[in-house]
C-alpha cells in the first residue's frame, strides 16, 4: 500500500496511506478513515483493499501520536478541535475539498467532531462503535462519567498520567486485554467478580475484564500468573506488530486523547449553538451487540440529534467491528454509499463555498 508523509502548515508531520482505485479509474469518492485506540492505520487493512477494489480512493492517516505521525508531548495538541483542524489541513494538502469520513472507536469520536467543526468537508459520515454525544452544557469530568456509566471507568484510569507507565511496562497484557475476543471464556481472574460485573465487562470479552473501575489498573499492576492463553480478534503476528509499534512510539500520545475532556468542553462551549450535525448529512452508524462500551441507550438517542441516520446492529460482535465482522462492515459501507450516491448532503451555498477555496 502506498505510504506518504506530509508536513502541515502548523508544522506537524502526518504519515498516511493513500490507496487509489485498483482499476486506475477516477475514484467514485475518497474515503478518509480514522483509526481508534489502541490501533494503527493497518487496522483498516481489510477495508482498504476491498474499498479500493470497489473503485474508491482510500486515505488512512496514522492519527496524531501514533506510528510515524508526530507525537506532541502536550496533551492539549490532542483536543478534538485541534485534531480535526489537522485533518482538514491534510485534506487541503491533498487538494480534496470533500470526502466521506469514516471512523472507529476514538476515530469515530474524532469523526463526529470533524462533522461539527468542518461540516462542509464531508459528503457522508460513517462511524463505528462510538455513538454521537452532542456538546454538553455542563462539564462532566472522567470521574463523574465513570459513576454515571460504569463501563466508562477505564477512561478515568487512562486520563491519569500514571496509566502511561503502567501500560508501557505491561504492554503484552494490555494488548491481550483490549484485543481479546468477546467470546473468550478461559481466563481465571485473581479475584472473583460478580455476575453483573461479568456481564458489563463483556464488551471486549469477559475473560479479561477491564472496563469497570479499578479493573485495568489491577490487571496491569497485579498478579498476572493466572492469565491464561485465550483467543484474540487478531492473529499472534498482528499482536506482535502492534507490540512493536507501541513499544517504539510509546503510549503517551494515544492516551492523551483521554486527557482532553476539559478542553473539548471549553472549545465547544465557546462555539455555542453553532455546533451540530448538519441536518442533511447522510450518516451510517454500526455497533456490535457484545460491545459493553457502546450502551444501546446512547445509540437509540442519537436520532434526536442526527436527522439522517441509519443504524446497523451487528449481532454477537464486540468492539472491533472492522476486524470481527470485516466482510459485513465492508459491505454495509459500500451499500450505504451506493444507496446515498445521489445525496452528497451539501446545500448549494456550501458547494459554492468549497469551489471558491480551490
GROMACS .gro file of C-alpha atoms in nm:
model
  358
    1UNK     CA    1   0.000   0.000   0.000
    2UNK     CA    2   0.125   0.345  -0.092
    3UNK     CA    3   0.254   0.532   0.215
    4UNK     CA    4   0.323   0.904   0.228
    5UNK     CA    5   0.428   1.186   0.459
    6UNK     CA    6   0.329   1.549   0.458
    7UNK     CA    7   0.408   1.843   0.683
    8UNK     CA    8   0.111   2.066   0.754
    9UNK     CA    9   0.125   2.447   0.774
   10UNK     CA   10   0.118   2.419   1.154
   11UNK     CA   11   0.443   2.219   1.143
   12UNK     CA   12   0.303   1.876   1.226
   13UNK     CA   13   0.403   1.583   1.006
   14UNK     CA   14   0.147   1.316   0.926
   15UNK     CA   15   0.207   0.970   0.787
   16UNK     CA   16  -0.077   0.825   0.582
   17UNK     CA   17  -0.169   0.550   0.339
   18UNK     CA   18  -0.324   0.664   0.011
   19UNK     CA   19  -0.464   0.378  -0.195
   20UNK     CA   20  -0.619   0.464  -0.535
   21UNK     CA   21  -0.884   0.254  -0.707
   22UNK     CA   22  -0.732  -0.072  -0.829
   23UNK     CA   23  -0.883  -0.015  -1.173
   24UNK     CA   24  -0.689   0.309  -1.218
   25UNK     CA   25  -1.014   0.488  -1.299
   26UNK     CA   26  -1.130   0.815  -1.146
   27UNK     CA   27  -1.234   0.740  -0.785
   28UNK     CA   28  -1.605   0.713  -0.717
   29UNK     CA   29  -1.528   0.908  -0.397
   30UNK     CA   30  -1.248   0.942  -0.144
   31UNK     CA   31  -1.286   0.760   0.188
   32UNK     CA   32  -1.099   0.929   0.474
   33UNK     CA   33  -1.060   0.674   0.755
   34UNK     CA   34  -0.966   0.744   1.119
   35UNK     CA   35  -0.842   0.462   1.341
   36UNK     CA   36  -0.909   0.436   1.712
   37UNK     CA   37  -0.734   0.336   2.034
   38UNK     CA   38  -0.513   0.142   2.056
   39UNK     CA   39  -0.496   0.087   1.683
   40UNK     CA   40  -0.278   0.180   1.385
   41UNK     CA   41  -0.355   0.263   1.023
   42UNK     CA   42  -0.341  -0.106   0.934
   43UNK     CA   43  -0.644  -0.179   1.147
   44UNK     CA   44  -0.828  -0.078   0.827
   45UNK     CA   45  -0.625  -0.307   0.600
   46UNK     CA   46  -0.916  -0.536   0.509
   47UNK     CA   47  -1.135  -0.240   0.418
   48UNK     CA   48  -0.861  -0.057   0.227
   49UNK     CA   49  -0.826  -0.347  -0.015
   50UNK     CA   50  -1.199  -0.407  -0.057
   51UNK     CA   51  -1.292  -0.041  -0.099
   52UNK     CA   52  -1.012   0.032  -0.348
   53UNK     CA   53  -1.125  -0.276  -0.542
   54UNK     CA   54  -1.473  -0.124  -0.546
   55UNK     CA   55  -1.344   0.194  -0.713
   56UNK     CA   56  -1.282   0.421  -0.414
   57UNK     CA   57  -0.971   0.611  -0.315
   58UNK     CA   58  -0.891   0.526   0.049
   59UNK     CA   59  -0.678   0.752   0.270
   60UNK     CA   60  -0.588   0.638   0.621
   61UNK     CA   61  -0.365   0.861   0.833
   62UNK     CA   62  -0.173   0.748   1.134
   63UNK     CA   63  -0.358   0.962   1.385
   64UNK     CA   64  -0.162   1.217   1.589
   65UNK     CA   65   0.052   1.038   1.849
   66UNK     CA   66   0.068   0.712   1.655
   67UNK     CA   67   0.318   0.539   1.429
   68UNK     CA   68   0.525   0.774   1.214
   69UNK     CA   69   0.297   1.074   1.265
   70UNK     CA   70   0.420   1.341   1.507
   71UNK     CA   71   0.373   1.278   1.878
   72UNK     CA   72   0.341   1.604   2.070
   73UNK     CA   73   0.402   1.569   2.443
   74UNK     CA   74   0.148   1.837   2.534
   75UNK     CA   75  -0.197   1.679   2.579
   76UNK     CA   76  -0.367   1.996   2.451
   77UNK     CA   77  -0.247   1.909   2.099
   78UNK     CA   78  -0.489   1.616   2.107
   79UNK     CA   79  -0.808   1.812   2.167
   80UNK     CA   80  -1.074   1.712   1.917
   81UNK     CA   81  -1.078   2.064   1.774
   82UNK     CA   82  -0.703   2.054   1.714
   83UNK     CA   83  -0.720   1.701   1.572
   84UNK     CA   84  -0.997   1.790   1.328
   85UNK     CA   85  -0.813   2.104   1.223
   86UNK     CA   86  -0.507   1.891   1.146
   87UNK     CA   87  -0.714   1.652   0.938
   88UNK     CA   88  -0.875   1.938   0.746
   89UNK     CA   89  -0.526   2.071   0.671
   90UNK     CA   90  -0.428   1.726   0.546
   91UNK     CA   91  -0.723   1.737   0.305
   92UNK     CA   92  -0.610   2.081   0.193
   93UNK     CA   93  -0.261   1.945   0.123
   94UNK     CA   94  -0.416   1.668  -0.086
   95UNK     CA   95  -0.645   1.919  -0.263
   96UNK     CA   96  -0.956   1.735  -0.152
   97UNK     CA   97  -1.248   1.970  -0.078
   98UNK     CA   98  -1.489   1.692   0.026
   99UNK     CA   99  -1.458   1.332   0.141
  100UNK     CA  100  -1.651   1.050   0.302
  101UNK     CA  101  -1.532   1.042   0.665
  102UNK     CA  102  -1.517   0.703   0.837
  103UNK     CA  103  -1.407   0.638   1.196
  104UNK     CA  104  -1.387   0.359   1.452
  105UNK     CA  105  -1.356   0.396   1.831
  106UNK     CA  106  -1.162   0.719   1.902
  107UNK     CA  107  -1.154   0.762   1.526
  108UNK     CA  108  -1.534   0.770   1.540
  109UNK     CA  109  -1.527   1.028   1.820
  110UNK     CA  110  -1.296   1.245   1.609
  111UNK     CA  111  -1.512   1.186   1.300
  112UNK     CA  112  -1.823   1.309   1.483
  113UNK     CA  113  -1.631   1.622   1.589
  114UNK     CA  114  -1.496   1.667   1.235
  115UNK     CA  115  -1.860   1.690   1.127
  116UNK     CA  116  -1.912   1.964   1.387
  117UNK     CA  117  -1.602   2.173   1.319
  118UNK     CA  118  -1.574   2.121   0.942
  119UNK     CA  119  -1.926   2.041   0.821
  120UNK     CA  120  -1.864   2.143   0.459
  121UNK     CA  121  -1.580   1.893   0.416
  122UNK     CA  122  -1.799   1.581   0.439
  123UNK     CA  123  -2.036   1.427   0.190
  124UNK     CA  124  -2.117   1.131   0.418
  125UNK     CA  125  -2.026   1.029   0.773
  126UNK     CA  126  -1.976   0.667   0.881
  127UNK     CA  127  -1.890   0.581   1.241
  128UNK     CA  128  -1.841   0.257   1.432
  129UNK     CA  129  -1.860   0.159   1.800
  130UNK     CA  130  -1.874   0.513   1.946
  131UNK     CA  131  -2.212   0.688   1.915
  132UNK     CA  132  -2.267   1.061   1.890
  133UNK     CA  133  -2.256   1.266   2.208
  134UNK     CA  134  -2.370   1.625   2.147
  135UNK     CA  135  -2.179   1.915   2.302
  136UNK     CA  136  -2.254   1.920   2.673
  137UNK     CA  137  -2.396   2.221   2.854
  138UNK     CA  138  -2.200   2.133   3.169
  139UNK     CA  139  -1.854   1.989   3.216
  140UNK     CA  140  -1.851   1.620   3.313
  141UNK     CA  141  -1.504   1.506   3.431
  142UNK     CA  142  -1.398   1.143   3.373
  143UNK     CA  143  -1.455   1.063   3.741
  144UNK     CA  144  -1.819   1.166   3.714
  145UNK     CA  145  -1.867   0.995   3.376
  146UNK     CA  146  -1.745   0.666   3.523
  147UNK     CA  147  -2.004   0.693   3.801
  148UNK     CA  148  -2.284   0.758   3.555
  149UNK     CA  149  -2.173   0.486   3.312
  150UNK     CA  150  -1.968   0.219   3.498
  151UNK     CA  151  -1.835   0.068   3.175
  152UNK     CA  152  -1.662   0.402   3.105
  153UNK     CA  153  -1.449   0.375   3.420
  154UNK     CA  154  -1.141   0.260   3.227
  155UNK     CA  155  -1.140   0.607   3.068
  156UNK     CA  156  -1.087   0.765   3.409
  157UNK     CA  157  -0.778   0.548   3.454
  158UNK     CA  158  -0.646   0.634   3.107
  159UNK     CA  159  -0.695   1.004   3.184
  160UNK     CA  160  -0.447   0.964   3.472
  161UNK     CA  161  -0.089   1.011   3.352
  162UNK     CA  162   0.021   0.718   3.571
  163UNK     CA  163  -0.152   0.483   3.327
  164UNK     CA  164   0.113   0.560   3.063
  165UNK     CA  165   0.386   0.398   3.269
  166UNK     CA  166   0.164   0.106   3.374
  167UNK     CA  167   0.068   0.024   3.016
  168UNK     CA  168   0.415   0.069   2.866
  169UNK     CA  169   0.557  -0.162   3.136
  170UNK     CA  170   0.290  -0.426   3.073
  171UNK     CA  171   0.222  -0.390   2.702
  172UNK     CA  172   0.175  -0.763   2.641
  173UNK     CA  173  -0.103  -0.786   2.898
  174UNK     CA  174  -0.264  -0.464   2.783
  175UNK     CA  175  -0.282  -0.570   2.418
  176UNK     CA  176  -0.416  -0.915   2.508
  177UNK     CA  177  -0.692  -0.747   2.707
  178UNK     CA  178  -0.802  -0.490   2.452
  179UNK     CA  179  -0.786  -0.729   2.156
  180UNK     CA  180  -0.946  -1.025   2.333
  181UNK     CA  181  -1.233  -1.200   2.162
  182UNK     CA  182  -1.577  -1.113   2.306
  183UNK     CA  183  -1.640  -1.488   2.322
  184UNK     CA  184  -1.326  -1.577   2.520
  185UNK     CA  185  -1.411  -1.763   2.840
  186UNK     CA  186  -1.092  -1.927   2.966
  187UNK     CA  187  -0.949  -1.652   3.189
  188UNK     CA  188  -0.944  -1.704   3.564
  189UNK     CA  189  -0.936  -1.365   3.742
  190UNK     CA  190  -0.718  -1.328   4.050
  191UNK     CA  191  -1.024  -1.206   4.242
  192UNK     CA  192  -1.386  -1.317   4.192
  193UNK     CA  193  -1.615  -1.070   4.017
  194UNK     CA  194  -1.992  -1.062   4.032
  195UNK     CA  195  -2.221  -1.179   3.754
  196UNK     CA  196  -2.324  -0.816   3.695
  197UNK     CA  197  -1.959  -0.720   3.654
  198UNK     CA  198  -1.904  -1.013   3.417
  199UNK     CA  199  -2.197  -0.901   3.204
  200UNK     CA  200  -2.096  -0.536   3.198
  201UNK     CA  201  -1.730  -0.618   3.134
  202UNK     CA  202  -1.803  -0.840   2.839
  203UNK     CA  203  -1.783  -0.587   2.558
  204UNK     CA  204  -1.428  -0.684   2.485
  205UNK     CA  205  -1.481  -1.035   2.626
  206UNK     CA  206  -1.544  -1.107   2.993
  207UNK     CA  207  -1.244  -1.339   3.011
  208UNK     CA  208  -1.017  -1.045   3.096
  209UNK     CA  209  -1.248  -0.780   3.243
  210UNK     CA  210  -1.102  -0.432   3.241
  211UNK     CA  211  -1.367  -0.169   3.171
  212UNK     CA  212  -1.504  -0.129   3.525
  213UNK     CA  213  -1.342   0.084   3.792
  214UNK     CA  214  -1.006  -0.049   3.906
  215UNK     CA  215  -1.003  -0.349   3.673
  216UNK     CA  216  -0.748  -0.229   3.418
  217UNK     CA  217  -0.506  -0.100   3.682
  218UNK     CA  218  -0.537  -0.423   3.880
  219UNK     CA  219  -0.478  -0.624   3.565
  220UNK     CA  220  -0.163  -0.433   3.474
  221UNK     CA  221  -0.009  -0.391   3.818
  222UNK     CA  222  -0.131  -0.705   3.995
  223UNK     CA  223  -0.057  -1.075   3.981
  224UNK     CA  224  -0.063  -1.197   3.620
  225UNK     CA  225   0.016  -1.560   3.695
  226UNK     CA  226  -0.343  -1.667   3.637
  227UNK     CA  227  -0.377  -1.509   3.295
  228UNK     CA  228  -0.409  -1.799   3.053
  229UNK     CA  229  -0.381  -1.813   2.676
  230UNK     CA  230  -0.710  -1.715   2.518
  231UNK     CA  231  -0.849  -1.608   2.177
  232UNK     CA  232  -0.797  -1.259   2.038
  233UNK     CA  233  -0.960  -1.091   1.740
  234UNK     CA  234  -0.620  -1.050   1.573
  235UNK     CA  235  -0.352  -1.309   1.498
  236UNK     CA  236  -0.036  -1.355   1.703
  237UNK     CA  237   0.160  -1.200   1.417
  238UNK     CA  238  -0.065  -0.893   1.421
  239UNK     CA  239  -0.033  -0.866   1.800
  240UNK     CA  240   0.345  -0.869   1.760
  241UNK     CA  241   0.318  -0.586   1.508
  242UNK     CA  242   0.107  -0.377   1.743
  243UNK     CA  243   0.350  -0.452   2.026
  244UNK     CA  244   0.646  -0.342   1.816
  245UNK     CA  245   0.480  -0.018   1.705
  246UNK     CA  246   0.361   0.082   2.052
  247UNK     CA  247   0.698  -0.011   2.200
  248UNK     CA  248   0.865   0.227   1.955
  249UNK     CA  249   0.613   0.508   1.971
  250UNK     CA  250   0.510   0.485   2.335
  251UNK     CA  251   0.163   0.530   2.482
  252UNK     CA  252   0.168   0.897   2.585
  253UNK     CA  253   0.026   1.018   2.254
  254UNK     CA  254  -0.253   0.761   2.226
  255UNK     CA  255  -0.354   0.808   2.592
  256UNK     CA  256  -0.355   1.186   2.553
  257UNK     CA  257  -0.687   1.151   2.368
  258UNK     CA  258  -0.842   1.066   2.706
  259UNK     CA  259  -0.685   1.370   2.873
  260UNK     CA  260  -0.876   1.641   2.689
  261UNK     CA  261  -1.229   1.632   2.825
  262UNK     CA  262  -1.196   1.983   2.968
  263UNK     CA  263  -1.050   2.142   2.655
  264UNK     CA  264  -1.313   1.973   2.439
  265UNK     CA  265  -1.586   2.113   2.661
  266UNK     CA  266  -1.433   2.462   2.663
  267UNK     CA  267  -1.390   2.468   2.285
  268UNK     CA  268  -1.746   2.355   2.223
  269UNK     CA  269  -1.897   2.587   2.482
  270UNK     CA  270  -1.714   2.880   2.323
  271UNK     CA  271  -1.864   2.788   1.984
  272UNK     CA  272  -2.211   2.792   2.135
  273UNK     CA  273  -2.518   2.680   1.942
  274UNK     CA  274  -2.338   2.691   1.607
  275UNK     CA  275  -2.215   2.333   1.656
  276UNK     CA  276  -2.437   2.048   1.544
  277UNK     CA  277  -2.458   1.765   1.292
  278UNK     CA  278  -2.568   1.910   0.958
  279UNK     CA  279  -2.933   1.806   0.912
  280UNK     CA  280  -2.882   1.683   0.554
  281UNK     CA  281  -2.563   1.486   0.620
  282UNK     CA  282  -2.616   1.113   0.548
  283UNK     CA  283  -2.486   0.918   0.850
  284UNK     CA  284  -2.428   0.546   0.899
  285UNK     CA  285  -2.353   0.404   1.244
  286UNK     CA  286  -2.253   0.044   1.317
  287UNK     CA  287  -2.202  -0.130   1.650
  288UNK     CA  288  -2.172  -0.479   1.797
  289UNK     CA  289  -2.420  -0.613   2.047
  290UNK     CA  290  -2.136  -0.753   2.262
  291UNK     CA  291  -1.964  -0.416   2.297
  292UNK     CA  292  -2.033  -0.305   2.655
  293UNK     CA  293  -1.856   0.027   2.593
  294UNK     CA  294  -2.131   0.118   2.345
  295UNK     CA  295  -2.453   0.114   2.552
  296UNK     CA  296  -2.761   0.073   2.337
  297UNK     CA  297  -2.934   0.358   2.516
  298UNK     CA  298  -2.678   0.601   2.375
  299UNK     CA  299  -2.727   0.451   2.028
  300UNK     CA  300  -3.104   0.485   2.049
  301UNK     CA  301  -3.095   0.853   2.147
  302UNK     CA  302  -2.876   0.954   1.852
  303UNK     CA  303  -3.180   1.001   1.631
  304UNK     CA  304  -3.270   1.305   1.841
  305UNK     CA  305  -2.950   1.479   1.729
  306UNK     CA  306  -2.872   1.313   1.395
  307UNK     CA  307  -3.156   1.359   1.149
  308UNK     CA  308  -3.042   1.147   0.853
  309UNK     CA  309  -2.925   0.837   1.040
  310UNK     CA  310  -2.903   0.470   0.952
  311UNK     CA  311  -2.805   0.227   1.231
  312UNK     CA  312  -2.671  -0.122   1.162
  313UNK     CA  313  -2.665  -0.362   1.456
  314UNK     CA  314  -2.408  -0.641   1.436
  315UNK     CA  315  -2.527  -0.935   1.643
  316UNK     CA  316  -2.272  -1.127   1.855
  317UNK     CA  317  -1.994  -0.884   1.757
  318UNK     CA  318  -1.780  -0.697   2.007
  319UNK     CA  319  -1.596  -0.367   1.991
  320UNK     CA  320  -1.361  -0.439   1.698
  321UNK     CA  321  -1.629  -0.446   1.430
  322UNK     CA  322  -1.388  -0.367   1.145
  323UNK     CA  323  -1.192  -0.683   1.237
  324UNK     CA  324  -1.451  -0.920   1.386
  325UNK     CA  325  -1.706  -0.853   1.112
  326UNK     CA  326  -1.478  -0.726   0.839
  327UNK     CA  327  -1.683  -0.856   0.545
  328UNK     CA  328  -2.013  -0.728   0.685
  329UNK     CA  329  -1.862  -0.394   0.782
  330UNK     CA  330  -1.707  -0.351   0.440
  331UNK     CA  331  -2.028  -0.437   0.256
  332UNK     CA  332  -2.251  -0.220   0.475
  333UNK     CA  333  -2.036   0.082   0.391
  334UNK     CA  334  -2.043   0.005   0.019
  335UNK     CA  335  -2.419  -0.049   0.028
  336UNK     CA  336  -2.475   0.276   0.216
  337UNK     CA  337  -2.264   0.475  -0.029
  338UNK     CA  338  -2.449   0.318  -0.320
  339UNK     CA  339  -2.786   0.394  -0.161
  340UNK     CA  340  -2.687   0.755  -0.095
  341UNK     CA  341  -2.469   0.822  -0.400
  342UNK     CA  342  -2.702   1.092  -0.530
  343UNK     CA  343  -2.726   1.270  -0.195
  344UNK     CA  344  -2.396   1.435  -0.112
  345UNK     CA  345  -2.568   1.629   0.163
  346UNK     CA  346  -2.436   1.975   0.074
  347UNK     CA  347  -2.666   2.270   0.011
  348UNK     CA  348  -2.579   2.480  -0.298
  349UNK     CA  349  -2.426   2.765  -0.096
  350UNK     CA  350  -2.182   2.517   0.064
  351UNK     CA  351  -2.078   2.383  -0.274
  352UNK     CA  352  -2.006   2.735  -0.394
  353UNK     CA  353  -1.803   2.800  -0.078
  354UNK     CA  354  -1.593   2.493  -0.140
  355UNK     CA  355  -1.538   2.580  -0.504
  356UNK     CA  356  -1.415   2.925  -0.401
  357UNK     CA  357  -1.147   2.764  -0.182
  358UNK     CA  358  -0.996   2.562  -0.466
   0.00000   0.00000   0.00000
